[in-house]
PDB file of C-alpha atoms and ligand atoms in Angstrom:
ATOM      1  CA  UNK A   1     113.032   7.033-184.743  1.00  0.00           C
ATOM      2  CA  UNK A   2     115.618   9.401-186.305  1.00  0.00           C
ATOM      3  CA  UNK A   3     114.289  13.570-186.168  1.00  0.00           C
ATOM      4  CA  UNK A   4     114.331  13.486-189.989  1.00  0.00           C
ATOM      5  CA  UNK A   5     111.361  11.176-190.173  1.00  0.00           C
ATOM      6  CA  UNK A   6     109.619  12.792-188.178  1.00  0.00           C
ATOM      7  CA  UNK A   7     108.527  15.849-190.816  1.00  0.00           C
ATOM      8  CA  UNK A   8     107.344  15.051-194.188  1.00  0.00           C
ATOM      9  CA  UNK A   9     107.354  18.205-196.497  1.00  0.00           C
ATOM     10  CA  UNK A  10     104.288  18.443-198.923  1.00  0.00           C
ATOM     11  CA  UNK A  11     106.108  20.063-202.352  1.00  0.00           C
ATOM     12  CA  UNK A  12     102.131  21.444-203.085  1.00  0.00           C
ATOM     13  CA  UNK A  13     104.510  23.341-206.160  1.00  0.00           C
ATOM     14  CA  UNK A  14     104.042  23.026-210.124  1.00  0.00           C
ATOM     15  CA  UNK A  15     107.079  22.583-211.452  1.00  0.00           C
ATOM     16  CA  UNK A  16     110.515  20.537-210.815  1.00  0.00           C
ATOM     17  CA  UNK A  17     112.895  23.577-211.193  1.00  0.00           C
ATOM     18  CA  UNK A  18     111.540  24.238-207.558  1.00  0.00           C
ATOM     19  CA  UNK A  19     111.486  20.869-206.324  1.00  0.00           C
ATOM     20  CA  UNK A  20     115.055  21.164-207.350  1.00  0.00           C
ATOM     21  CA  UNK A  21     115.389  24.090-205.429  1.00  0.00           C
ATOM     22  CA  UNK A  22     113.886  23.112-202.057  1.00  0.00           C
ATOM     23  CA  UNK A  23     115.047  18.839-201.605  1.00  0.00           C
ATOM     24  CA  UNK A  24     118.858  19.925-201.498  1.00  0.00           C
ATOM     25  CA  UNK A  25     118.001  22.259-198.786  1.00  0.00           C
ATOM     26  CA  UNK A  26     115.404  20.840-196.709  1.00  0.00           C
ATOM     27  CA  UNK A  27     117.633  17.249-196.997  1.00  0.00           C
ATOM     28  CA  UNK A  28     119.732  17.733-193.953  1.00  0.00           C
ATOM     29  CA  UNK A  29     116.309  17.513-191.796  1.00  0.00           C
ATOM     30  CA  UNK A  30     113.641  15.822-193.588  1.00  0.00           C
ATOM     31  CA  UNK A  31     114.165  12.327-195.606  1.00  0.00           C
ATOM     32  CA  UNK A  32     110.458  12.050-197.269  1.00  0.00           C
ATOM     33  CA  UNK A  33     108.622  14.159-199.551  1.00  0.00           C
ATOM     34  CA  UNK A  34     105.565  13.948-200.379  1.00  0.00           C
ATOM     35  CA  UNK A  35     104.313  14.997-203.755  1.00  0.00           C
ATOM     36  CA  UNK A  36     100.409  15.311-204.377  1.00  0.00           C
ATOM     37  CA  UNK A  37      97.704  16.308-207.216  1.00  0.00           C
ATOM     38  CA  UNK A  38      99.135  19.970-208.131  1.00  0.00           C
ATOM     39  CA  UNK A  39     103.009  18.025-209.075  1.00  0.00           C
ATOM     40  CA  UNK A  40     101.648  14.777-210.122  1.00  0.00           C
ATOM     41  CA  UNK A  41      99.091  16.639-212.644  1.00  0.00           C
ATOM     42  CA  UNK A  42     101.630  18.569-214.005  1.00  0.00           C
ATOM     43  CA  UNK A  43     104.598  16.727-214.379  1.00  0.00           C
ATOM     44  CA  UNK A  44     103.566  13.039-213.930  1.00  0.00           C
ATOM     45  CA  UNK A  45     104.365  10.290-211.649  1.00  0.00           C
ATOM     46  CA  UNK A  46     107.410   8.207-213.144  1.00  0.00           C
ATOM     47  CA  UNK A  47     109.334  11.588-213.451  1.00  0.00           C
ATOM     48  CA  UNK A  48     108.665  13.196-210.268  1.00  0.00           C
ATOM     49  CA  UNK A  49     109.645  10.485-208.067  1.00  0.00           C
ATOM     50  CA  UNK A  50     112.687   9.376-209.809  1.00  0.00           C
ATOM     51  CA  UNK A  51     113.231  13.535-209.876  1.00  0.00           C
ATOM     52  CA  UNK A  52     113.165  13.293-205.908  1.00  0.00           C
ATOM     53  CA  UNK A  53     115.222   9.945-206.067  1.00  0.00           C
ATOM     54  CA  UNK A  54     118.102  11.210-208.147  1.00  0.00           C
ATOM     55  CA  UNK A  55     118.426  14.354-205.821  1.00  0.00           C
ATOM     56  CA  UNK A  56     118.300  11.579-202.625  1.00  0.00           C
ATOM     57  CA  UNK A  57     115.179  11.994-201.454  1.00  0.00           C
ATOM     58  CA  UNK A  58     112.033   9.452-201.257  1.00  0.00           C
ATOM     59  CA  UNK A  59     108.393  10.105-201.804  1.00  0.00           C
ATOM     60  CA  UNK A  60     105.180  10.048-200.668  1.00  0.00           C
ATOM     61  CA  UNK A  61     102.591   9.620-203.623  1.00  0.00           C
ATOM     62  CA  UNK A  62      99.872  11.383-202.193  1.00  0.00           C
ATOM     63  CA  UNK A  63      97.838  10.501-205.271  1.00  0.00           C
ATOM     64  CA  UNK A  64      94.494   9.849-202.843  1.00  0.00           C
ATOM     65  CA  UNK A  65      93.415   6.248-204.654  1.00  0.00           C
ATOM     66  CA  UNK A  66      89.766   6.535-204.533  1.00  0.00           C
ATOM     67  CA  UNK A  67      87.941   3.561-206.644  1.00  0.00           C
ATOM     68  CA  UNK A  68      86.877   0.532-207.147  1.00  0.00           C
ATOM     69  CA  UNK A  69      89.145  -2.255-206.071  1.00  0.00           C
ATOM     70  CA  UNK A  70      90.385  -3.625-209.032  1.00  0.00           C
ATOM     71  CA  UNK A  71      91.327   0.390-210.332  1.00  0.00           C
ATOM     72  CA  UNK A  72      93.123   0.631-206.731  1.00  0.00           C
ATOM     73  CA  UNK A  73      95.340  -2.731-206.305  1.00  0.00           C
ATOM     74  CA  UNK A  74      96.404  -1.867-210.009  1.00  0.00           C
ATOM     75  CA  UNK A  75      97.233   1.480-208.910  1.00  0.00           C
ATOM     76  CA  UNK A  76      99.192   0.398-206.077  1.00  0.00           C
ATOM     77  CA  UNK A  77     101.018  -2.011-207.401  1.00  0.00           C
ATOM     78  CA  UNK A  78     102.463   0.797-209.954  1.00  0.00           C
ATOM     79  CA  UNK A  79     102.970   3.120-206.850  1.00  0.00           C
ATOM     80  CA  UNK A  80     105.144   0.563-205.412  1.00  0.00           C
ATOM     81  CA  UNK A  81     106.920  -0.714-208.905  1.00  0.00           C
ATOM     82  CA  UNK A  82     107.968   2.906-208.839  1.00  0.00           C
ATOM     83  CA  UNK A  83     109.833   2.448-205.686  1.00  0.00           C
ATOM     84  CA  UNK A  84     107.779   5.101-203.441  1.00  0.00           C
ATOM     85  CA  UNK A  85     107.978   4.681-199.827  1.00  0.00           C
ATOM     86  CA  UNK A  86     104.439   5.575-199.254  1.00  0.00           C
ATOM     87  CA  UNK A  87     101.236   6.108-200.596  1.00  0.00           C
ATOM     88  CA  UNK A  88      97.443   6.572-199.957  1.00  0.00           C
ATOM     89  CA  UNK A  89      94.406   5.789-200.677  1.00  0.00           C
ATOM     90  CA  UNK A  90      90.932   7.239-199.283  1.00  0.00           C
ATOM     91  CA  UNK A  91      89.274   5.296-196.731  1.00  0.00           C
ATOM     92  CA  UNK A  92      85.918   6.052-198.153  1.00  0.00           C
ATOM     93  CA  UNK A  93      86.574   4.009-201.260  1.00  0.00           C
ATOM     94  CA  UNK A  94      86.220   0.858-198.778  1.00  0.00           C
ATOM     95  CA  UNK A  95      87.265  -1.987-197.109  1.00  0.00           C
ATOM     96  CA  UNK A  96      87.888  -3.806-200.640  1.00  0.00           C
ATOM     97  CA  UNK A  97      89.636  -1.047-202.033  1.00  0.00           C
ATOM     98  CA  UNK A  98      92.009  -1.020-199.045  1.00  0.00           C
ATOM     99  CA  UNK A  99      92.527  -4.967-199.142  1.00  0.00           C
ATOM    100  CA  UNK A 100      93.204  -4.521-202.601  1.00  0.00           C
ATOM    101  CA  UNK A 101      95.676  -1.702-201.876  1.00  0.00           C
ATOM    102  CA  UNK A 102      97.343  -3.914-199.271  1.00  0.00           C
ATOM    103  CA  UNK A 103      98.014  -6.518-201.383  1.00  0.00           C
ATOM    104  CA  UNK A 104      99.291  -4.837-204.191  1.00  0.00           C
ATOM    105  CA  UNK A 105     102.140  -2.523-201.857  1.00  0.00           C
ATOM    106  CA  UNK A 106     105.239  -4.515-202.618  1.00  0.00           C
ATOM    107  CA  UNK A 107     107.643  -2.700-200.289  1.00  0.00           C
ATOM    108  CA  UNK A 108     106.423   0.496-199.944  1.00  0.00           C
ATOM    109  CA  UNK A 109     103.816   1.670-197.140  1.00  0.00           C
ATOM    110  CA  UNK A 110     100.016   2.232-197.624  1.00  0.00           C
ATOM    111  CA  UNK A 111      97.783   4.881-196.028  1.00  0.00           C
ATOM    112  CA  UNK A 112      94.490   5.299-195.455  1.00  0.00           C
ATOM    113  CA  UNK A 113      93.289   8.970-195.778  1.00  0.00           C
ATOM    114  CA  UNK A 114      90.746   9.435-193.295  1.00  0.00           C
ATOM    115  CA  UNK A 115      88.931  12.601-193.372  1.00  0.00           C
ATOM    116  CA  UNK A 116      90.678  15.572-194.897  1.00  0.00           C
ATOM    117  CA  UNK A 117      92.137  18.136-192.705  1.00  0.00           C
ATOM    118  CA  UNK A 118      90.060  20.875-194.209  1.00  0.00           C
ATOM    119  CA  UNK A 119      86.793  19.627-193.204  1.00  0.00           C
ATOM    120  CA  UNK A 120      85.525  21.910-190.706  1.00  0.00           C
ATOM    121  CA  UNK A 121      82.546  19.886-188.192  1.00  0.00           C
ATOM    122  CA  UNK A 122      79.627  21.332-190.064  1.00  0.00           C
ATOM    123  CA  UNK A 123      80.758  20.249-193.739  1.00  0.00           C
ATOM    124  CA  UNK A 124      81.601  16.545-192.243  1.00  0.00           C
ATOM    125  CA  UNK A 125      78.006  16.157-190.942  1.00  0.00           C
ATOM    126  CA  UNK A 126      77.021  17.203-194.379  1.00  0.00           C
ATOM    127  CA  UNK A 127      79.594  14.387-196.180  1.00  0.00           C
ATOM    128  CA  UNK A 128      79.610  11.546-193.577  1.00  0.00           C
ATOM    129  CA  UNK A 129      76.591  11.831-191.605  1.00  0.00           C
ATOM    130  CA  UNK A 130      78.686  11.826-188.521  1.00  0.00           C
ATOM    131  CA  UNK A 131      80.893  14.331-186.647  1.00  0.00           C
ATOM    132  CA  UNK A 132      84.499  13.598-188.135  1.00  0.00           C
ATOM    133  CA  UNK A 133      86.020  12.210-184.985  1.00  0.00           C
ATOM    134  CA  UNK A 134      83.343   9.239-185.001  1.00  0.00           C
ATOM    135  CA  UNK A 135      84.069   8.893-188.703  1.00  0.00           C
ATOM    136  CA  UNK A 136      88.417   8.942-188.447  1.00  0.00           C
ATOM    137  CA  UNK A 137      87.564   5.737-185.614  1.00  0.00           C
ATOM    138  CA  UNK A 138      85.777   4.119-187.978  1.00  0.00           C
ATOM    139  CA  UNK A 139      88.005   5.030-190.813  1.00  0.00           C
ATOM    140  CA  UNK A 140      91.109   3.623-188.916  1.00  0.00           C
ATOM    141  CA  UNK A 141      89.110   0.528-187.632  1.00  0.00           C
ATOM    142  CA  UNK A 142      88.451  -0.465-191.400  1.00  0.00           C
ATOM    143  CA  UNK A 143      92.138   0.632-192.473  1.00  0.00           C
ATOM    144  CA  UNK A 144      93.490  -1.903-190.049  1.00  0.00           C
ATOM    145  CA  UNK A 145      91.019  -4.675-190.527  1.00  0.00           C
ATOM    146  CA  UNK A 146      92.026  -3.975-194.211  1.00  0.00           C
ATOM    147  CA  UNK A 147      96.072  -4.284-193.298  1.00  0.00           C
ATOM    148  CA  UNK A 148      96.744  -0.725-194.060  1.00  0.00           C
ATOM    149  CA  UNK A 149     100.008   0.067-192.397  1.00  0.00           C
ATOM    150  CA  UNK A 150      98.728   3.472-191.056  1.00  0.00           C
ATOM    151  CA  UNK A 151      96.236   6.696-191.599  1.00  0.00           C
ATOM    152  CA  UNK A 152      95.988  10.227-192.195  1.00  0.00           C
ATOM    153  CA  UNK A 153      93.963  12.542-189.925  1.00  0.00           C
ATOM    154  CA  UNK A 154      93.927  15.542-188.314  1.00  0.00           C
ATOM    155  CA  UNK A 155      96.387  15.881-184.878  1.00  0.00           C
ATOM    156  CA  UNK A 156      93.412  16.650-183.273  1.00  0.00           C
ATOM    157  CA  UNK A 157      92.357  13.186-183.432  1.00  0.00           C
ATOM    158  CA  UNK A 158      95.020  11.983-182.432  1.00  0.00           C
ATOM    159  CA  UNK A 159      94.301  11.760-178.314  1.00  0.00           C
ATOM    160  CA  UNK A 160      90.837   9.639-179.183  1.00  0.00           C
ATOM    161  CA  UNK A 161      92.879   7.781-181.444  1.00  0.00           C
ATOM    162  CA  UNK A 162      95.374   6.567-178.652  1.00  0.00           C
ATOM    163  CA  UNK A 163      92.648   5.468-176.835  1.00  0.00           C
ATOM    164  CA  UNK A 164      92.198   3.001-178.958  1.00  0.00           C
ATOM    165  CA  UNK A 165      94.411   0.070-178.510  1.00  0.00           C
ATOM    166  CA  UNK A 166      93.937  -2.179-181.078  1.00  0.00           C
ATOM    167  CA  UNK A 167      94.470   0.594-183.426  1.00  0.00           C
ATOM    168  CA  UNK A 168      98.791   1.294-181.771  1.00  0.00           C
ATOM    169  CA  UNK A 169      99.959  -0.422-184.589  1.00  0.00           C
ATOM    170  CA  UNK A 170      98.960   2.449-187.408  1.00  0.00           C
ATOM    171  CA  UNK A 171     101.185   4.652-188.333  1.00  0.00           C
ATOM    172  CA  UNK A 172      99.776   8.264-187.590  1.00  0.00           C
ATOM    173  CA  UNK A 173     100.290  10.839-190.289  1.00  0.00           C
ATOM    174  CA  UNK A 174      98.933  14.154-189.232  1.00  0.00           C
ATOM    175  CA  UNK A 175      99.117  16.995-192.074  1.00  0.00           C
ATOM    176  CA  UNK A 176      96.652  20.292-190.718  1.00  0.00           C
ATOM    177  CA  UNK A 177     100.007  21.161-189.132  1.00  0.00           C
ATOM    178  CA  UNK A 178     100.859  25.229-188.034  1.00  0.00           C
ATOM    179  CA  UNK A 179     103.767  25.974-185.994  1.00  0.00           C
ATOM    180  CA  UNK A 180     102.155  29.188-183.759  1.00  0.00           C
ATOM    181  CA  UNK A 181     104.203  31.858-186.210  1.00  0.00           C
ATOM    182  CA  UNK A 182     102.129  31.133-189.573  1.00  0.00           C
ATOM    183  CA  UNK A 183      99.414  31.394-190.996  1.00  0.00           C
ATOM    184  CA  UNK A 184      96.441  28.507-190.903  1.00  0.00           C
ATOM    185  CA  UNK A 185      95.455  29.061-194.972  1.00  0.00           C
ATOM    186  CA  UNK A 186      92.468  26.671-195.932  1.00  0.00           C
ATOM    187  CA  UNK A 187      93.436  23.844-193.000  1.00  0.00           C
ATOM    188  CA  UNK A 188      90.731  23.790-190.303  1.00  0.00           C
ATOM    189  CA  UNK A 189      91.451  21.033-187.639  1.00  0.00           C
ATOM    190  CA  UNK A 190      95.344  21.791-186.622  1.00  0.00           C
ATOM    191  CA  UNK A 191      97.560  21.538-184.118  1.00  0.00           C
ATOM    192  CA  UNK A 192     101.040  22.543-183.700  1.00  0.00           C
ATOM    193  CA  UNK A 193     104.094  20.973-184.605  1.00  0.00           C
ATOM    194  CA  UNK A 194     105.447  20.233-180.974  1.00  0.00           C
ATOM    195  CA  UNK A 195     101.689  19.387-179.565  1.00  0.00           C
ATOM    196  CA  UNK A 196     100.777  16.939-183.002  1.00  0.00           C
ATOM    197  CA  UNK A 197     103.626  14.995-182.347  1.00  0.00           C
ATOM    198  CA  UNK A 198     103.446  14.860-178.279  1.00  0.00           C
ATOM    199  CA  UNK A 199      99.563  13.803-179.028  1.00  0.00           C
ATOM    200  CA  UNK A 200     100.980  10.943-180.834  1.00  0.00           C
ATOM    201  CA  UNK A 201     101.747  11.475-184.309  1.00  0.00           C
ATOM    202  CA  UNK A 202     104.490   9.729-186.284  1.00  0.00           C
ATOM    203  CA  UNK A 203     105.337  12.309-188.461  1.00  0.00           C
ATOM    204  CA  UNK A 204     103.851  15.483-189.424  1.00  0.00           C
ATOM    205  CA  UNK A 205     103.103  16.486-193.263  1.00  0.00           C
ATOM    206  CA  UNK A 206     103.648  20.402-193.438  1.00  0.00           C
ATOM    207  CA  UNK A 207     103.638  22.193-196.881  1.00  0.00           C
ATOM    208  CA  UNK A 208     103.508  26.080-197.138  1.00  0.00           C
ATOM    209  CA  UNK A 209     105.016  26.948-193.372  1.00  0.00           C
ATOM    210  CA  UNK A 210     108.502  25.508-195.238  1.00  0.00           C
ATOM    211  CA  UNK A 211     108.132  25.592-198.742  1.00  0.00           C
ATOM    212  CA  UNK A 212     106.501  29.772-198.350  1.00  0.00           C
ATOM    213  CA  UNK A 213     107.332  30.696-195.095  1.00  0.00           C
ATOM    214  CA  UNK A 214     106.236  33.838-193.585  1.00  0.00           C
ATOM    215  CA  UNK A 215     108.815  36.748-193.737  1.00  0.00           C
ATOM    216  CA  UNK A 216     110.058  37.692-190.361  1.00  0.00           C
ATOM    217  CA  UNK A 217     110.757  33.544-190.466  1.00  0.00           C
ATOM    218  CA  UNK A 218     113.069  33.508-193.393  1.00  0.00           C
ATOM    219  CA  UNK A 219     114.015  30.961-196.189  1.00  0.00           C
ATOM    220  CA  UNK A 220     112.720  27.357-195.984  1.00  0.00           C
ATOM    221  CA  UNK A 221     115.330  25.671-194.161  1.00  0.00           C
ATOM    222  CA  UNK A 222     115.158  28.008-191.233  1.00  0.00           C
ATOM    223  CA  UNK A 223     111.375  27.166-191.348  1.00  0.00           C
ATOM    224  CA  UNK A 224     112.467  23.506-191.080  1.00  0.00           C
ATOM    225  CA  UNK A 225     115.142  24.120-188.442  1.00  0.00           C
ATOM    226  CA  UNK A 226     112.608  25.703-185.973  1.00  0.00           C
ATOM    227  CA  UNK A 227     110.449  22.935-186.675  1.00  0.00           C
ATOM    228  CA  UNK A 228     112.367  20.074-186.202  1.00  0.00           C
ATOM    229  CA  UNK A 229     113.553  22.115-182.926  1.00  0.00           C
ATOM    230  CA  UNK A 230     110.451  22.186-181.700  1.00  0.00           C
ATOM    231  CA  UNK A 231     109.583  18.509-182.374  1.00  0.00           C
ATOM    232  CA  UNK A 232     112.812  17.609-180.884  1.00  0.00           C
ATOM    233  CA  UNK A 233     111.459  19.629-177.347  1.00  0.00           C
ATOM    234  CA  UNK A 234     108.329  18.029-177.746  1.00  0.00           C
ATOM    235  CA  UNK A 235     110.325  14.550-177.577  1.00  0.00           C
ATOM    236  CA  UNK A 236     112.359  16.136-175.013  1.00  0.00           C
ATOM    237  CA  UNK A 237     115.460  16.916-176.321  1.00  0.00           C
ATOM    238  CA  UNK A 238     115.897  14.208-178.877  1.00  0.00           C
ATOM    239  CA  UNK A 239     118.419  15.115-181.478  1.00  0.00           C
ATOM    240  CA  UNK A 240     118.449  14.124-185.184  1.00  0.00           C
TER     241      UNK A 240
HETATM  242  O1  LIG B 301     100.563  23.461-196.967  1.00  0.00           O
HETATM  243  P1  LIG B 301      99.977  22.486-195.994  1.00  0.00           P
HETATM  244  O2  LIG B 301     100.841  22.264-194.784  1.00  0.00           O
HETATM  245  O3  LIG B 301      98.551  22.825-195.630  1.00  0.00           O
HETATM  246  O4  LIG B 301      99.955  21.086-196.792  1.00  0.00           O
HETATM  247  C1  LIG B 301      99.305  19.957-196.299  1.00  0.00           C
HETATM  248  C2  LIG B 301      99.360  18.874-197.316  1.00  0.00           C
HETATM  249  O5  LIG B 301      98.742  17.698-196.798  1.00  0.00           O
HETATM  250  C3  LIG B 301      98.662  19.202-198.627  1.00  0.00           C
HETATM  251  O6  LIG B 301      99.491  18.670-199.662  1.00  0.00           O
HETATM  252  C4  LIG B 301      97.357  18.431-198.578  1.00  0.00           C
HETATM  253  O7  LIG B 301      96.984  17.961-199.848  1.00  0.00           O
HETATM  254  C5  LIG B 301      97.712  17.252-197.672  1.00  0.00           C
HETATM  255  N1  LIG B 301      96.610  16.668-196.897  1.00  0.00           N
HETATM  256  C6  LIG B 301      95.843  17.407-196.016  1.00  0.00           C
HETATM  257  N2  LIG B 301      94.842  16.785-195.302  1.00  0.00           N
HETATM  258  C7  LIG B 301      94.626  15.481-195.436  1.00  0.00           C
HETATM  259  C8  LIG B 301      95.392  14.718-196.330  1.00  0.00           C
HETATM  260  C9  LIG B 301      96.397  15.361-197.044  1.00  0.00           C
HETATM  261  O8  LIG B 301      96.067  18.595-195.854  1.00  0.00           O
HETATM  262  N3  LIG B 301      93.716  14.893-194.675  1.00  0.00           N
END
């Protein structure tokens, strides 16, 4: 798998005068964006992802489906018309919903969002009746039964996850990523860059370490550089 794939940057930003700003920098290490609420609100999905297109980049709708099946496969099925290379939808919204999403992704890939990475233990008790590691099994259990092609979830999840054989096949998507020199913000469950992907994750989704990186760190792309470095040691030595 080539290095560039292996970080997906979250553009949490309002505006495309900085998406402009950041994809022709970050481009020489990471391939995939992925563009959520804050972007899609304010600008709209046709325009940000053909936006991210023009300047050679491809997207992740993180748009979070979360509805009844009909409202998702219809959903999905304009994700993918758009040409996006992924997109999600919440696990809690059901086995249907998923199916539905399945059937409806044309090329692109579908993910199941399992439980967010800013549930702390206490709050998940509170949402799911059951600590959040149970609930990300069961999550991923019903995301493959469903023919999702992968999940979201915490790194941390990631080493019960791999215990799980029948569940190889999904594609692991950790965001609740912090390289050791920046600050956590509101994620709860992380892991480091290096560690989430030596646990087993795909790729990682990281947002404010690159896109507002601390200080004494620099300007995005040297945020990305050390990153990638480190997930290149992790893989021992691989290079992009
Ligand atoms: O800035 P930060 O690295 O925390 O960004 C993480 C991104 O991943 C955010 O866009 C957030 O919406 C998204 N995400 C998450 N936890 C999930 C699913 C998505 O943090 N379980």
């Amino acid at each position: 798998m080539d290095l560039r794939d292996r970080i997906i940057v979250a553009l949490d930003v309002s505006n495309l005068k900085e998406v402009e700003n950041l994809i022709p920098l970050l481009s020489p290490y990471v391939r995939c964006f992925k563009v959520g609420l804050q972007l899609l609100t304010s600008v709209g999905v046709p325009t940000v992802v053909k936006f991210i297109r023009d300047l050679g980049g491809k997207t992740f709708l993180d748009g979070k489906f979360c509805d009844i099946p009909n409202t998702v496969g219809e959903a999905s099925a304009a994700a993918s018309n758009f040409g996006v290379e992924m997109f999600n939808v919440h696990a809690s919204a059901g086995i249907e919903a998923m199916v539905s999403a399945a059937k409806n992704k044309g090329n692109s890939k579908v993910l199941a969002v399992t439980v967010l990475t800013s549930i702390e233990e206490n709050n998940a008790h509170l949402i799911f009746g059951s600590p959040s590691k149970a609930k990300v099994i069961q999550f991923a259990r019903d995301a493959k039964i469903a023919g999702m092609d992968g999940i979201i979830c915490s790194p941390q999840e990631l080493e019960i996850l791999g215990k799980q054989k029948e569940l190889d096949s999904l594609l692991k998507i950790t965001p609740g990523v912090r390289p050791k020199w920046s600050s956590t913000d509101d994620q709860k469950r992380i892991m480091t860059p290096g560690d989430a992907i030596a646990a087993g994750a795909t790729a990682v989704v990281i947002g404010r370490p690159i896109t507002k990186p601390p200080k004494e760190i620099g300007f995005p792309r040297d945020a990305v550089m050390l990153i990638q470095e480190e997930i290149s040691e992790a893989l021992g030595g691989q290079h992009g």
